PDB file of C-alpha atoms in Angstrom:
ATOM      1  CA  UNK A  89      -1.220  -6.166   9.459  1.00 97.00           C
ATOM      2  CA  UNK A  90       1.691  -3.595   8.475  1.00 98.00           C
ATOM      3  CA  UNK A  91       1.717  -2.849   4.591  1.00 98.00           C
ATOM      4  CA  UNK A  92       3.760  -0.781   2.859  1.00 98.00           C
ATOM      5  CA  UNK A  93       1.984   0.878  -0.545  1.00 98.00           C
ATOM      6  CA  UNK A  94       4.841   2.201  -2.807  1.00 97.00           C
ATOM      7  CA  UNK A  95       3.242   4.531  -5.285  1.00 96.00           C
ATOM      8  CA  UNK A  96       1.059   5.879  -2.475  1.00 97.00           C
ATOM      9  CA  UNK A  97      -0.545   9.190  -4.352  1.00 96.00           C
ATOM     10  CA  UNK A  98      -1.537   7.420  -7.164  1.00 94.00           C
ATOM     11  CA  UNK A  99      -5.702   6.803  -7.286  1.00 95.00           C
ATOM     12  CA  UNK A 100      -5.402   2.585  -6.508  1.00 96.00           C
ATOM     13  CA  UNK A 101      -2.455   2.980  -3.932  1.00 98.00           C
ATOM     14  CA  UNK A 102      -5.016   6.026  -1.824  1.00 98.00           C
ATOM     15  CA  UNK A 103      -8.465   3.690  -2.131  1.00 98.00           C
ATOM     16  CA  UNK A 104      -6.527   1.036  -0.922  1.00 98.00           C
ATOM     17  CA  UNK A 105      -4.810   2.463   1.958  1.00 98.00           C
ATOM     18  CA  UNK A 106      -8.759   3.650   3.212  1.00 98.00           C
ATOM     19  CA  UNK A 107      -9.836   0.446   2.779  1.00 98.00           C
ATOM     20  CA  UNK A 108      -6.888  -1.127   4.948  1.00 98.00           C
ATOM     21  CA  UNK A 109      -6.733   1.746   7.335  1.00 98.00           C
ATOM     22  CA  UNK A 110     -10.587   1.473   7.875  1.00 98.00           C
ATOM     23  CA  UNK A 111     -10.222  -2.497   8.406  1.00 98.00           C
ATOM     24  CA  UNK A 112      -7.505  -1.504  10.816  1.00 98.00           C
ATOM     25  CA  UNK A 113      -4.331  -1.907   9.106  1.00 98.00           C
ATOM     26  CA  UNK A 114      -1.318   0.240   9.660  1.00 98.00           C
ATOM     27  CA  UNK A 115      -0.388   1.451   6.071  1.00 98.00           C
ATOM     28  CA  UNK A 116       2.424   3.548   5.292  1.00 98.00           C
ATOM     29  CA  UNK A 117       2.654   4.973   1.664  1.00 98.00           C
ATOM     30  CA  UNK A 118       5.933   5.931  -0.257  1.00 98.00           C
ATOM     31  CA  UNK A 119       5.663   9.156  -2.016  1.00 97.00           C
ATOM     32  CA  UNK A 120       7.913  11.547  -3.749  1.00 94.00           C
ATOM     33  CA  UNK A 121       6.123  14.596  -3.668  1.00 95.00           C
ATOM     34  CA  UNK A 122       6.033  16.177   0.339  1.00 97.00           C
ATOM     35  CA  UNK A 123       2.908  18.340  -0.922  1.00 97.00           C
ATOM     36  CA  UNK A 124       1.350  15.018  -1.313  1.00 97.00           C
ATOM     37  CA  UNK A 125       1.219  14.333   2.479  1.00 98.00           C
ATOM     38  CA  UNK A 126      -2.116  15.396   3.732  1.00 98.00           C
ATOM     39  CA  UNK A 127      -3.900  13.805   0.991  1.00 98.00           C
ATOM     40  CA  UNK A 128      -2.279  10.579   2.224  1.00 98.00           C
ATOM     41  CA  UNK A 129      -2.732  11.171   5.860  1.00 98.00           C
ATOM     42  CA  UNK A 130      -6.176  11.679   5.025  1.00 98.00           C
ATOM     43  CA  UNK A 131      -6.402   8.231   3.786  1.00 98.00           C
ATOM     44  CA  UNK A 132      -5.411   6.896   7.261  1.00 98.00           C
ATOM     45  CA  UNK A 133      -2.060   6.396   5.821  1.00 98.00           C
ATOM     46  CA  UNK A 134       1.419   7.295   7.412  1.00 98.00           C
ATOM     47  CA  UNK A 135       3.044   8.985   4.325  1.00 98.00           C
ATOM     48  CA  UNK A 136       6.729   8.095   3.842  1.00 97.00           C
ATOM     49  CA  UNK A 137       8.611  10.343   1.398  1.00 97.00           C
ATOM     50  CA  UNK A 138      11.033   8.048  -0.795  1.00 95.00           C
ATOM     51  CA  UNK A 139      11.711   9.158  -4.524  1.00 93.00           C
ATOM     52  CA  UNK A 140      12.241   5.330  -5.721  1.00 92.00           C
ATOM     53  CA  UNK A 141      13.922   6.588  -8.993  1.00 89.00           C
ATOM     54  CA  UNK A 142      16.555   7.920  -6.585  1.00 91.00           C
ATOM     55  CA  UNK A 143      17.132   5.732  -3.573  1.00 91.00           C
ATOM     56  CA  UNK A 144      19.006   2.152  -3.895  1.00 90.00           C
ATOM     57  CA  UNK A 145      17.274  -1.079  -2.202  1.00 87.00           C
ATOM     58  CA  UNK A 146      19.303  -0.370   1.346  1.00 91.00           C
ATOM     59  CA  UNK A 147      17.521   3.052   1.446  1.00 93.00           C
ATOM     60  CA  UNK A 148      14.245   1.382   2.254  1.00 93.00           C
ATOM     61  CA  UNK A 149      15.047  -1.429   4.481  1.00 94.00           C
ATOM     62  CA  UNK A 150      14.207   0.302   7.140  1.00 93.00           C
ATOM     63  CA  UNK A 151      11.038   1.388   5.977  1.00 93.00           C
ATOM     64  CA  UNK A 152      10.239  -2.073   5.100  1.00 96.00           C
ATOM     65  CA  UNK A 153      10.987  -4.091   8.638  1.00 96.00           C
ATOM     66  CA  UNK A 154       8.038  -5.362   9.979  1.00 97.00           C
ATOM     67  CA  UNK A 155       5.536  -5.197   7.240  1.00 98.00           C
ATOM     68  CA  UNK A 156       3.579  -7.893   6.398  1.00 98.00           C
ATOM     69  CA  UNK A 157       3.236  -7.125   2.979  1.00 98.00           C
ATOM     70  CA  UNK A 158       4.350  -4.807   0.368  1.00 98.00           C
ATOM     71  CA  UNK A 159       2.497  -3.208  -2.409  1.00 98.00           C
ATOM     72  CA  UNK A 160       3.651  -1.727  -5.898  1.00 97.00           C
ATOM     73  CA  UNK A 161       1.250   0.746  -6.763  1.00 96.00           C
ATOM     74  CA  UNK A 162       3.464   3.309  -8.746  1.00 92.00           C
ATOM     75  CA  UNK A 163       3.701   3.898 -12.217  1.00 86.00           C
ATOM     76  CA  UNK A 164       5.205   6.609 -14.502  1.00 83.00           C
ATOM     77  CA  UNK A 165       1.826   7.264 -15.738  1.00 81.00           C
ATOM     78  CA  UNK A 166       0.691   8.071 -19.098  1.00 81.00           C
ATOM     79  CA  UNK A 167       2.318  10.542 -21.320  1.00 81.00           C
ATOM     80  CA  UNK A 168       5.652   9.970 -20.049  1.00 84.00           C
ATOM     81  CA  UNK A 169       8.195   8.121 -22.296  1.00 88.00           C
ATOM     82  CA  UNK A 170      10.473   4.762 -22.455  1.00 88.00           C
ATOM     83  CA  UNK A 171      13.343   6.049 -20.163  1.00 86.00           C
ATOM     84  CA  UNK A 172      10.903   6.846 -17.458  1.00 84.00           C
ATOM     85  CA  UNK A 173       8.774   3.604 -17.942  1.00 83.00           C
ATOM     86  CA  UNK A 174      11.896   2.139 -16.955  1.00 84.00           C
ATOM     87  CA  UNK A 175      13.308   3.510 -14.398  1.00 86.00           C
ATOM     88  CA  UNK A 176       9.734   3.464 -12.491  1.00 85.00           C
ATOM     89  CA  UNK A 177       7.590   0.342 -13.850  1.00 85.00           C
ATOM     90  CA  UNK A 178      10.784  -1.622 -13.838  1.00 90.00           C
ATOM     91  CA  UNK A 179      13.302  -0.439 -12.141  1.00 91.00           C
ATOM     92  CA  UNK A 180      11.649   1.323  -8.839  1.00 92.00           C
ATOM     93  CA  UNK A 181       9.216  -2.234  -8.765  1.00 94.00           C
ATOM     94  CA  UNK A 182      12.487  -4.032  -8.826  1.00 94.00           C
ATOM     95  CA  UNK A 183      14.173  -2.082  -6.354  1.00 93.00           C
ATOM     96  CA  UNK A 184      11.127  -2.543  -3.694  1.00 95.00           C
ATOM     97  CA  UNK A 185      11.361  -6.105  -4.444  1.00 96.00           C
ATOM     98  CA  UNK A 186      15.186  -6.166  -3.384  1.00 95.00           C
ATOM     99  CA  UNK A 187      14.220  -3.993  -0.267  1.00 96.00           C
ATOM    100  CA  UNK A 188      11.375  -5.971   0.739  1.00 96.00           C
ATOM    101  CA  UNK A 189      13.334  -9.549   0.523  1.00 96.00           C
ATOM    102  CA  UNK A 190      16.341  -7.434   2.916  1.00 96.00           C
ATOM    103  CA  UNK A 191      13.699  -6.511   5.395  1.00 96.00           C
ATOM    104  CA  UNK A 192      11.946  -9.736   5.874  1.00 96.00           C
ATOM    105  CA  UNK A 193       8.997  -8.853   3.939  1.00 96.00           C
TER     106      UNK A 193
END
């Protein structure tokens, strides 16, 4: 299968992608942060920088096409306050919902 982890530094989104990688899924995993891409590849994970607070559902269409599945695995994490809660835990899951329904997903 071809899944797509969004979120893909976080500690659920990098067990995950070894244990799909190691049952011989191709996994690609949206991160923000480019210093965050050997710790992904590492996983067995293609990283995929995409800052979902930035991008608008189009942006990842093409990233999408021809997964099988699509994972929401980000967060804004603890400490951080309403505004960002938002615009991650709703609006980026939102926004890779929209993405994944134009791709086929």
């Amino acid at each position: 299968m071809n899944i797509v982890i969004a979120g893909g530094h976080g500690q659920i989104a990098l067990r995950l992608a070894r244990l799909l990688s190691a049952r011989g899924d191709a996994v690609l995993s949206l991160i923000r942060n480019p210093e965050q891409v050997e710790d992904v590849r590492d996983t067995g994970a293609g990283p995929v920088i995409a800052d979902l607070e930035a991008l608008a559902p189009g942006d990842l269409v093409d990233q999408l096409t021809g997964a099988h599945a699509v994972v929401f695995a980000a967060g804004a994490g603890p400490g951080s306050g309403a505004a960002r809660k938002d615009s991650v835990d709703r609006g980026a899951s939102a926004l890779l919902a929209e993405a994944a329904e134009r791709a086929g997903v």
